[in-house]
Short mmCIF file of C-alpha atoms and ligand atoms in Angstrom, two decimals:
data_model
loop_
_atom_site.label_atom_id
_atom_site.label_comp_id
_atom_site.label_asym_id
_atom_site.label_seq_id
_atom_site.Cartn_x
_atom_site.Cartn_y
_atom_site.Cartn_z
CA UNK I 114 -30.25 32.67 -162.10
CA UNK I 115 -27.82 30.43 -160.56
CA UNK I 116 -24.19 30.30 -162.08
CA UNK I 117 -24.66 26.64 -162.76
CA UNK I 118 -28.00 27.03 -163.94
CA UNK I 119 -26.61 29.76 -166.01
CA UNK I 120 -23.90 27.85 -167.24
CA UNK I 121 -26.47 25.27 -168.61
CA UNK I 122 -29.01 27.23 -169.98
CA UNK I 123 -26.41 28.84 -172.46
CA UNK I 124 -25.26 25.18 -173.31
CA UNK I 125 -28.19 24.21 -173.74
CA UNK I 126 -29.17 27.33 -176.42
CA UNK I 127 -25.20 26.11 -178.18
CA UNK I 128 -26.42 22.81 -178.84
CA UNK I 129 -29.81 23.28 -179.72
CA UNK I 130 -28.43 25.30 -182.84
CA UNK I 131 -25.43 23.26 -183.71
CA UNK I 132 -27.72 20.56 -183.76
CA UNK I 133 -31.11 21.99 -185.51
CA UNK I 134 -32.78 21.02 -182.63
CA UNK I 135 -36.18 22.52 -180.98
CA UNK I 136 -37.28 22.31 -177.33
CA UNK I 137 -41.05 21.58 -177.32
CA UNK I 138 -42.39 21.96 -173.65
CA UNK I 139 -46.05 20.44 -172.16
CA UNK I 140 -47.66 23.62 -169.94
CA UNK I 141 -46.91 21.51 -166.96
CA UNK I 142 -42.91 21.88 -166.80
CA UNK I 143 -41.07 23.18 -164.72
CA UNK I 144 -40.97 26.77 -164.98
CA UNK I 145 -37.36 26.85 -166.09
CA UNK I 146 -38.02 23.92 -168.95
CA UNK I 147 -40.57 26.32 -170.26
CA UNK I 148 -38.72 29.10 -170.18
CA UNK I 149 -36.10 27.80 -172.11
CA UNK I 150 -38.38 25.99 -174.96
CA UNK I 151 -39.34 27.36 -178.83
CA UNK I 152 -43.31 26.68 -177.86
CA UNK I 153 -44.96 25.78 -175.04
CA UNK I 154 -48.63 24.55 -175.04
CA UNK I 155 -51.65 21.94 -174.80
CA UNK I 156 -51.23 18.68 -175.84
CA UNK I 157 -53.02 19.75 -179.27
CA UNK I 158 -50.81 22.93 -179.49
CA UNK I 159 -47.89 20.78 -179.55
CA UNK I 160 -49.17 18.13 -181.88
CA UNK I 161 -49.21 20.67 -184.70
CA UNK I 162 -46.14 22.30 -184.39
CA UNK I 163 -44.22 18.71 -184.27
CA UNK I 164 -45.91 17.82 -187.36
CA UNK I 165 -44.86 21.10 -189.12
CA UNK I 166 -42.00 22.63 -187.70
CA UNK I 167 -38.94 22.45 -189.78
CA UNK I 168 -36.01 20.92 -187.50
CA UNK I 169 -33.85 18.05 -187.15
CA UNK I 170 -34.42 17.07 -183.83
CA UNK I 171 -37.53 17.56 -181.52
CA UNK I 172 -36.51 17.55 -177.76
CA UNK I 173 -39.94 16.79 -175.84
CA UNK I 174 -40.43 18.41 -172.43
CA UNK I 175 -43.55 16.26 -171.27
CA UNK I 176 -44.45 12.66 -171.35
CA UNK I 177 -44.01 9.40 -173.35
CA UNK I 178 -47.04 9.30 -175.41
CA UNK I 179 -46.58 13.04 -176.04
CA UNK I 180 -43.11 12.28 -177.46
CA UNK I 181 -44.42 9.10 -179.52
CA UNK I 182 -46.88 11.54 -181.33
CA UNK I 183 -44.04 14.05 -182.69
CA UNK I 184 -42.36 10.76 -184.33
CA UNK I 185 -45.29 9.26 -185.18
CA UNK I 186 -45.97 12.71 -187.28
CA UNK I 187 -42.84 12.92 -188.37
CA UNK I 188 -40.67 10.13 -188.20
CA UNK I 189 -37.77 12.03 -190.37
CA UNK I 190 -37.08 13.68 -187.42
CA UNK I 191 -35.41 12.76 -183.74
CA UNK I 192 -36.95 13.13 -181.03
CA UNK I 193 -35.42 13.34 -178.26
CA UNK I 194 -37.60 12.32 -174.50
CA UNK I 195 -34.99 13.90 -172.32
CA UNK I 196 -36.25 11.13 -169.40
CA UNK I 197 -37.15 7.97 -170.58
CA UNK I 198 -39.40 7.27 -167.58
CA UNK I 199 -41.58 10.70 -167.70
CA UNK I 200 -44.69 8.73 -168.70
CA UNK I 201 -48.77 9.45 -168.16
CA UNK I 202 -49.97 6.85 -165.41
CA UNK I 203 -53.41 6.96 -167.36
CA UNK I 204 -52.18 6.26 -170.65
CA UNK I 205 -50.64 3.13 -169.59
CA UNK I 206 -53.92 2.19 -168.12
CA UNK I 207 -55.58 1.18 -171.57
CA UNK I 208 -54.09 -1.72 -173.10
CA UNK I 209 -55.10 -3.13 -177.07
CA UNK I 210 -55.13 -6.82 -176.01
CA UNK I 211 -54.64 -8.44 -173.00
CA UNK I 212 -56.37 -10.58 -169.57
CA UNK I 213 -59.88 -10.25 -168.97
CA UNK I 214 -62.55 -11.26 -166.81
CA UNK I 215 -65.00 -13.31 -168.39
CA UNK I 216 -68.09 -11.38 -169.44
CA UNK I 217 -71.15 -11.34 -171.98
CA UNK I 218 -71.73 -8.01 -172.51
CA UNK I 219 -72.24 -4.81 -170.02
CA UNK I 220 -75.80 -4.73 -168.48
CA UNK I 221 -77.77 -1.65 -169.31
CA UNK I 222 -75.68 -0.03 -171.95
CA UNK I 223 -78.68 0.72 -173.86
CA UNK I 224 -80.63 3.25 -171.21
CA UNK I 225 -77.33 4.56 -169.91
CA UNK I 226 -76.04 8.00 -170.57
CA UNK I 227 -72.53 7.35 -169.82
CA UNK I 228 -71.17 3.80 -169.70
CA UNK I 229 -67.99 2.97 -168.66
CA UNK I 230 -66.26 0.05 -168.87
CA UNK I 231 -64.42 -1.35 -166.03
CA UNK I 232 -60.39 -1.70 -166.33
CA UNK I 233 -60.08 -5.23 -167.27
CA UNK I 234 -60.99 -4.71 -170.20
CA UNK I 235 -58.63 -4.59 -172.84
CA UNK I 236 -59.73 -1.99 -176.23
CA UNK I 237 -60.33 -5.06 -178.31
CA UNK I 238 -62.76 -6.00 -176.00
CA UNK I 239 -65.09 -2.98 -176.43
CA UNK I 240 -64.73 -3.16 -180.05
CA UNK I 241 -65.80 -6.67 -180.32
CA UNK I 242 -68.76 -5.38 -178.17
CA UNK I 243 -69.67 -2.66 -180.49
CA UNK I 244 -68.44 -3.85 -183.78
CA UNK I 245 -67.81 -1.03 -186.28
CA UNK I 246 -68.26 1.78 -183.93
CA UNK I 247 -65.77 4.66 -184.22
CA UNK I 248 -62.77 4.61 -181.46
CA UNK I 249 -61.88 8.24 -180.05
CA UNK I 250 -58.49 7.55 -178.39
CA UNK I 251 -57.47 10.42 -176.36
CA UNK I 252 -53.54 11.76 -177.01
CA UNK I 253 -53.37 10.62 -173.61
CA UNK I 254 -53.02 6.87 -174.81
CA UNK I 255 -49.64 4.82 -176.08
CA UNK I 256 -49.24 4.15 -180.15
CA UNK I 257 -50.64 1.01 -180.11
CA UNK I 258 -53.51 2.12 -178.71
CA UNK I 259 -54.48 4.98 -181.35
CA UNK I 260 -53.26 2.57 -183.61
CA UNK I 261 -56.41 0.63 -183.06
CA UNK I 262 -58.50 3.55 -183.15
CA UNK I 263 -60.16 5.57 -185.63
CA UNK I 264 -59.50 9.30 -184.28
CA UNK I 265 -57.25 10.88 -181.78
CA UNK I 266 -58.98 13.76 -179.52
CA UNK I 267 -57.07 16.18 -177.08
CA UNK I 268 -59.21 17.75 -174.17
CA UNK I 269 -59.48 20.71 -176.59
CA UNK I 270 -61.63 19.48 -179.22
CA UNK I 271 -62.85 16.14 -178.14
CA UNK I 272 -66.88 17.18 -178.46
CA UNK I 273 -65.97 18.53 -181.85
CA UNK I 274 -64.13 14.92 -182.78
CA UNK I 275 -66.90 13.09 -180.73
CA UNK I 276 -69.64 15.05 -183.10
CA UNK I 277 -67.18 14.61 -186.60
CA UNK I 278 -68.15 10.80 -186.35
CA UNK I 279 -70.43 9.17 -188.44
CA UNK I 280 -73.36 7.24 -186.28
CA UNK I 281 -75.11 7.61 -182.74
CA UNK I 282 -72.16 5.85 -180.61
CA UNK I 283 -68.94 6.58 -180.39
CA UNK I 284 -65.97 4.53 -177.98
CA UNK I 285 -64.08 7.21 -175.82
CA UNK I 286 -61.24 5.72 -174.09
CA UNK I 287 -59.31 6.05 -171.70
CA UNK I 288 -60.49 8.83 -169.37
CA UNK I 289 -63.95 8.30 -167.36
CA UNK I 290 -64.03 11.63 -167.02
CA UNK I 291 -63.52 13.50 -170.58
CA UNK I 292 -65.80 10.72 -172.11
CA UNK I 293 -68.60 12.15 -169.39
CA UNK I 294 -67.46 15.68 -170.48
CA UNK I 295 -67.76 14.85 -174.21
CA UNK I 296 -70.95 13.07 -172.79
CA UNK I 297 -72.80 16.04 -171.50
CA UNK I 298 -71.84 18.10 -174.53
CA UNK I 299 -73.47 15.40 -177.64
CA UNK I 300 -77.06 13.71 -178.38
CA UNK I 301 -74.63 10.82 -179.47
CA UNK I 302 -73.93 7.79 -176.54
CA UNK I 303 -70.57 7.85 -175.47
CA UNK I 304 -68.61 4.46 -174.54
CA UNK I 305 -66.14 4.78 -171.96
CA UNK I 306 -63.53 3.32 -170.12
CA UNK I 307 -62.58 3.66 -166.98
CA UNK I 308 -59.04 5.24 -166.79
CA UNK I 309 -58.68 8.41 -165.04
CA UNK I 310 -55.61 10.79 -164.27
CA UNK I 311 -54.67 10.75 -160.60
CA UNK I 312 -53.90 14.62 -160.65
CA UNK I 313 -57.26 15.95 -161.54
CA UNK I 314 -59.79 12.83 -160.49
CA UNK I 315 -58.86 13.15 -156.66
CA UNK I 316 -60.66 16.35 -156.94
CA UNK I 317 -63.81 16.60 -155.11
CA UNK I 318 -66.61 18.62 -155.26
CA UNK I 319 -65.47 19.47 -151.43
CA UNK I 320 -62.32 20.71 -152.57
CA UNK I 321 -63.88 23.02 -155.38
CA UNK I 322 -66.75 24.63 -152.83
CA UNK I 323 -63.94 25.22 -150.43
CA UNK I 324 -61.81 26.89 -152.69
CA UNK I 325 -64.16 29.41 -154.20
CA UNK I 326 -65.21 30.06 -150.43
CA UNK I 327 -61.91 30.92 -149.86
CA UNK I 328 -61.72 33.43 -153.04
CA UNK I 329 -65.44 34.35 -153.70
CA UNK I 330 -65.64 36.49 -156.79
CA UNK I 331 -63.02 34.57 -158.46
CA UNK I 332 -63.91 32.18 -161.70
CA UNK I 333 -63.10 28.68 -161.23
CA UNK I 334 -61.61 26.65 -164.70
CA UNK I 335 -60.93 23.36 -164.37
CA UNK I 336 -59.93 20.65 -166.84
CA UNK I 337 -62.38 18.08 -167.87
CA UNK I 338 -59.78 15.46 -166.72
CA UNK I 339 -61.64 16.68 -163.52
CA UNK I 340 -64.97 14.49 -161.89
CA UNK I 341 -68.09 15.79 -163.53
CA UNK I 342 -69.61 17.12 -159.64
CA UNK I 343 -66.13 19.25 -160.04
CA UNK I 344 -66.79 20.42 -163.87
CA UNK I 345 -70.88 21.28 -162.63
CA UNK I 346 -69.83 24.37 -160.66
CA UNK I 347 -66.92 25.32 -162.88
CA UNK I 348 -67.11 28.89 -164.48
CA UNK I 349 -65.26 27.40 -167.88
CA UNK I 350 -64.16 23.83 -168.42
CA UNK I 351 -61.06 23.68 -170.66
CA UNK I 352 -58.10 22.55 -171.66
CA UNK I 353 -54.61 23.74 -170.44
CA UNK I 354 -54.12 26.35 -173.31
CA UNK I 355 -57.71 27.26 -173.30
CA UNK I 356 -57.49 28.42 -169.77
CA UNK I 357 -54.56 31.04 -170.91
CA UNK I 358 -56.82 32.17 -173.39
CA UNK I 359 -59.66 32.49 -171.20
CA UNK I 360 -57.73 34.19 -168.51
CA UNK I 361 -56.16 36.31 -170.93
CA UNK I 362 -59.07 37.30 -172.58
CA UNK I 363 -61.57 37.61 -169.22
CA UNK I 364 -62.54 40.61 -167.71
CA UNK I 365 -62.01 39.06 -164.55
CA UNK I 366 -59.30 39.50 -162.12
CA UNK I 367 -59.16 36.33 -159.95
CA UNK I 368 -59.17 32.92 -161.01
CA UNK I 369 -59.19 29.26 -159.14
CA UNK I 370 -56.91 27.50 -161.44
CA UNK I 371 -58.40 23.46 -161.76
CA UNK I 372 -55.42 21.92 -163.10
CA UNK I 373 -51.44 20.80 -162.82
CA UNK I 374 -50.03 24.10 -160.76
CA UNK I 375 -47.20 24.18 -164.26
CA UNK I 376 -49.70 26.09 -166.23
CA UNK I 377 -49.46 28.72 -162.87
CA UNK I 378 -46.11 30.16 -164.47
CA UNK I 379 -47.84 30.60 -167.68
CA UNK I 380 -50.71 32.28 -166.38
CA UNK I 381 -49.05 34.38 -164.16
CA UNK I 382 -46.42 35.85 -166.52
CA UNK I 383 -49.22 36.50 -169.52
CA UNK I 384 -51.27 38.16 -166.25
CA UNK I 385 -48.79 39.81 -163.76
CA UNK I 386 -52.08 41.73 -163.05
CA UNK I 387 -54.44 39.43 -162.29
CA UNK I 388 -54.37 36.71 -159.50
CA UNK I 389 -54.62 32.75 -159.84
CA UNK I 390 -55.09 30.58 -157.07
CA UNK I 391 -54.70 26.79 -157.05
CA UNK I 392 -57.66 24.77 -156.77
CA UNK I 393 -55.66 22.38 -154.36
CA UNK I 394 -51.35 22.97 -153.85
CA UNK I 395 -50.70 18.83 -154.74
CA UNK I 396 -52.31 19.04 -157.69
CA UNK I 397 -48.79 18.02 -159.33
CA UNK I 398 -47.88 15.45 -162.04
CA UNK I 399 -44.82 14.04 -160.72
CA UNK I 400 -43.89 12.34 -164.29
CA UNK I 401 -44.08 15.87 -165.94
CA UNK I 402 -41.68 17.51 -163.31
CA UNK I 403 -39.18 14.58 -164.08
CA UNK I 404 -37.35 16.74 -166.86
CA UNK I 405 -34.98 19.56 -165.71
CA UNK I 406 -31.97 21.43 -167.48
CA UNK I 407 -29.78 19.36 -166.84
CA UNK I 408 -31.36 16.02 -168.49
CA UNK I 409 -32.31 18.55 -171.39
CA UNK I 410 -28.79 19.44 -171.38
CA UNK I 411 -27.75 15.11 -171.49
CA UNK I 412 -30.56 14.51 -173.89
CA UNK I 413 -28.81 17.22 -176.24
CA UNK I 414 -25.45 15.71 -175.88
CA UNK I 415 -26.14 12.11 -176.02
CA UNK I 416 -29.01 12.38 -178.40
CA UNK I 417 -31.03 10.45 -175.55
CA UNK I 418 -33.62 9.25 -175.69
CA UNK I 419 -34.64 8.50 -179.19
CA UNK I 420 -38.19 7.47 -178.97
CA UNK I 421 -39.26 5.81 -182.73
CA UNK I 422 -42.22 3.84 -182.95
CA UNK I 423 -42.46 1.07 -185.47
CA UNK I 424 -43.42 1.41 -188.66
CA UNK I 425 -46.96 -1.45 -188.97
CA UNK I 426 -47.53 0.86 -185.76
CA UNK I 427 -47.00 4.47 -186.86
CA UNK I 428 -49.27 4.49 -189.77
CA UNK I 429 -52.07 3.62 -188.18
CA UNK I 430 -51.50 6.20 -185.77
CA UNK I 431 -50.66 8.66 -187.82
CA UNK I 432 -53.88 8.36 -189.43
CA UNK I 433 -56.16 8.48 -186.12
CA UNK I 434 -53.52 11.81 -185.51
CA UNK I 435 -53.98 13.12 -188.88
CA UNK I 436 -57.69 12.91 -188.79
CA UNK I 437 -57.91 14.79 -185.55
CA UNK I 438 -55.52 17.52 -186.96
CA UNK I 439 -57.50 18.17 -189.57
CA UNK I 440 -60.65 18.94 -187.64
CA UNK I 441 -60.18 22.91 -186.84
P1 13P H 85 -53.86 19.46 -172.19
O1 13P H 85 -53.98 18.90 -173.55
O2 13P H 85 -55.09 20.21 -171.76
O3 13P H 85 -52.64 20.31 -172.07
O4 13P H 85 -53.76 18.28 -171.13
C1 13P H 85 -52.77 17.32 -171.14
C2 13P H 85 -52.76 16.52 -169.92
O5 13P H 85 -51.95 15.65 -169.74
C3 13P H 85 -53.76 16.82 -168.91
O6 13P H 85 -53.49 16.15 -167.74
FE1 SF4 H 86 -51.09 12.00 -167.35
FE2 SF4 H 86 -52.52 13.30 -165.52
FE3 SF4 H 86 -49.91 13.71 -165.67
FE4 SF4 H 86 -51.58 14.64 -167.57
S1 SF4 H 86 -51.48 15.28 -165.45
S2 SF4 H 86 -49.62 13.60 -167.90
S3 SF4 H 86 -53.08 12.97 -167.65
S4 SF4 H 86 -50.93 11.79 -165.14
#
């Protein structure tokens, strides 16, 4: 390690106790932000330990909405977003309210398997469609938006939240691609929308063949973020976490890894023995490599930046949050 990086990483472990503070990290940091965090995981990993773990300040290595759901759990703590513009380009996609085009209802809703809705429209929209059908808002949405919704779902455990729901339809929103996932894995008729995240949906079936060409014998994962042509001739579709514990558990020795290349340093430390190969090298989330030591080191010093949701918004959150932590 560098002397300056040196030189910050012990700061960073003197403030961190002097101020009760724990360093949550998203698989996808940089492998230094991981390195130097109390747990690193999935999106649902770190949803339960920000609701549970006993600190006064959470400092969140990932995005926005990931930060919004450790205060919306617990809003006695801090937590700190150590850059205020790491957010998910997806999440901001969905909107509760907002401009639409003028429309009557979606043609052929009934005899589809999958239908999406097209961008412009806003969540409120698709309810008033499908009055008193459950909303599934993936973790990958902002407050407001799971606010508005009846259960939260990570890309761990969405065909277990999809199947929890009372009825034959369920509203999936935002991502295309997990509400086909969730689609292919329930009798009930999933509602979409059509958001998508810009680091697993240029993926194309293309890519995948020509990667396990280039490494025959070794199992591709991919995440169901990823187009359903991609997830067909996956060997295990998973979240982040999930493909640790698949790789970790597999007999296997060679894996085609289908998601952000952050999860690489995970897999390759828990594995120096086995071999993982990217399913394409730009499959990076710019927004998620945004944090580094040193604004960890800032956020700890300034205490920036607080990210609180209000109050008429964090209840109703909290509920669509607690629901879906309560499913095991
Ligand atoms: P995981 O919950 O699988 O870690 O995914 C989060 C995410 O942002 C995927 O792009
Ligand atoms: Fe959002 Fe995709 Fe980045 Fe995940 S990888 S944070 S879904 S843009």
């Amino acid at each position: 390690m560098q002397a300056d990086m040196e030189f910050l990483h012990e700061e960073i472990l003197r403030l961190k106790e002097k101020k009760r503070a724990i360093i949550l990290s998203h698989n996808y940091q940089r492998e230094e932000v991981q390195d130097i965090a109390d747990f690193v995981g999935d999106s649902l990993e770190l949803s339960r330990t920000a609701s549970t773990i006993d600190c006064e300040v959470i400092v969140f290595c990932g995005v926005n909405f990931m930060a919004e759901s450790a205060s919306v759990l617990s809003p006695e703590k801090t937590v700190l977003l150590p850059e205020s513009e790491a957010a998910c380009p997806m999440a901001d996609m969905i909107k509760v309210e907002g401009p639409r085009k003028l429309w009557k209802s979606y043609p052929g809703y009934e005899s589809q398997p999958a239908l999406v809705f097209p961008l412009e429209y806003s969540l409120r929209d698709i309810k008033r469609e499908f009055p008193g059908v459950p909303v599934v808002a993936y973790v990958n949405t902002t407050a407001d938006v799971k606010a508005e919704s009846d259960i939260c779902c990570t890309s761990s455990n969405v065909v277990k939240v999809v199947e929890s729901l009372p009825g034959e339809r369920v509203i999936c929103v935002p991502d295309r691609n997990l509400s086909m996932w969730a689609q292919r894995n329930t009798k009930k008729q999933v509602i979409s929308w059509d958001g998508f995240c810009h680091v697993h949906d240029r993926i194309t079936k293309k890519d995948a063949l020509k990667a396990k060409e280039a490494h025959p014998g070794a199992l591709l994962m991919a995440h169901p973020e990823c187009r359903p042509e991609v997830l067909d001739i996956a060997d295990h579709v998973t979240s982040t976490s999930g493909m640790l514990r698949f790789a970790n558990a597999s007999e296997a020795s060679e894996f085609i890894v289908g998601t952000e290349l952050g999860l690489m340093h995970r897999l390759k430390k828990e594995n120096p023995e086995k071999v993982f190969h990217p399913l394409r090298p730009d499959m990076i989330c710019p927004n998620m490599k945004k944090t580094t030591l040193k604004s960890i080191h800032r956020a700890l010093t300034e205490m920036t930046h607080v990210v609180k949701v209000p109050e008429d918004i964090r209840i109703p959150a909290k509920r669509a949050l607690d629901r879906m932590l309560e499913i095991r």
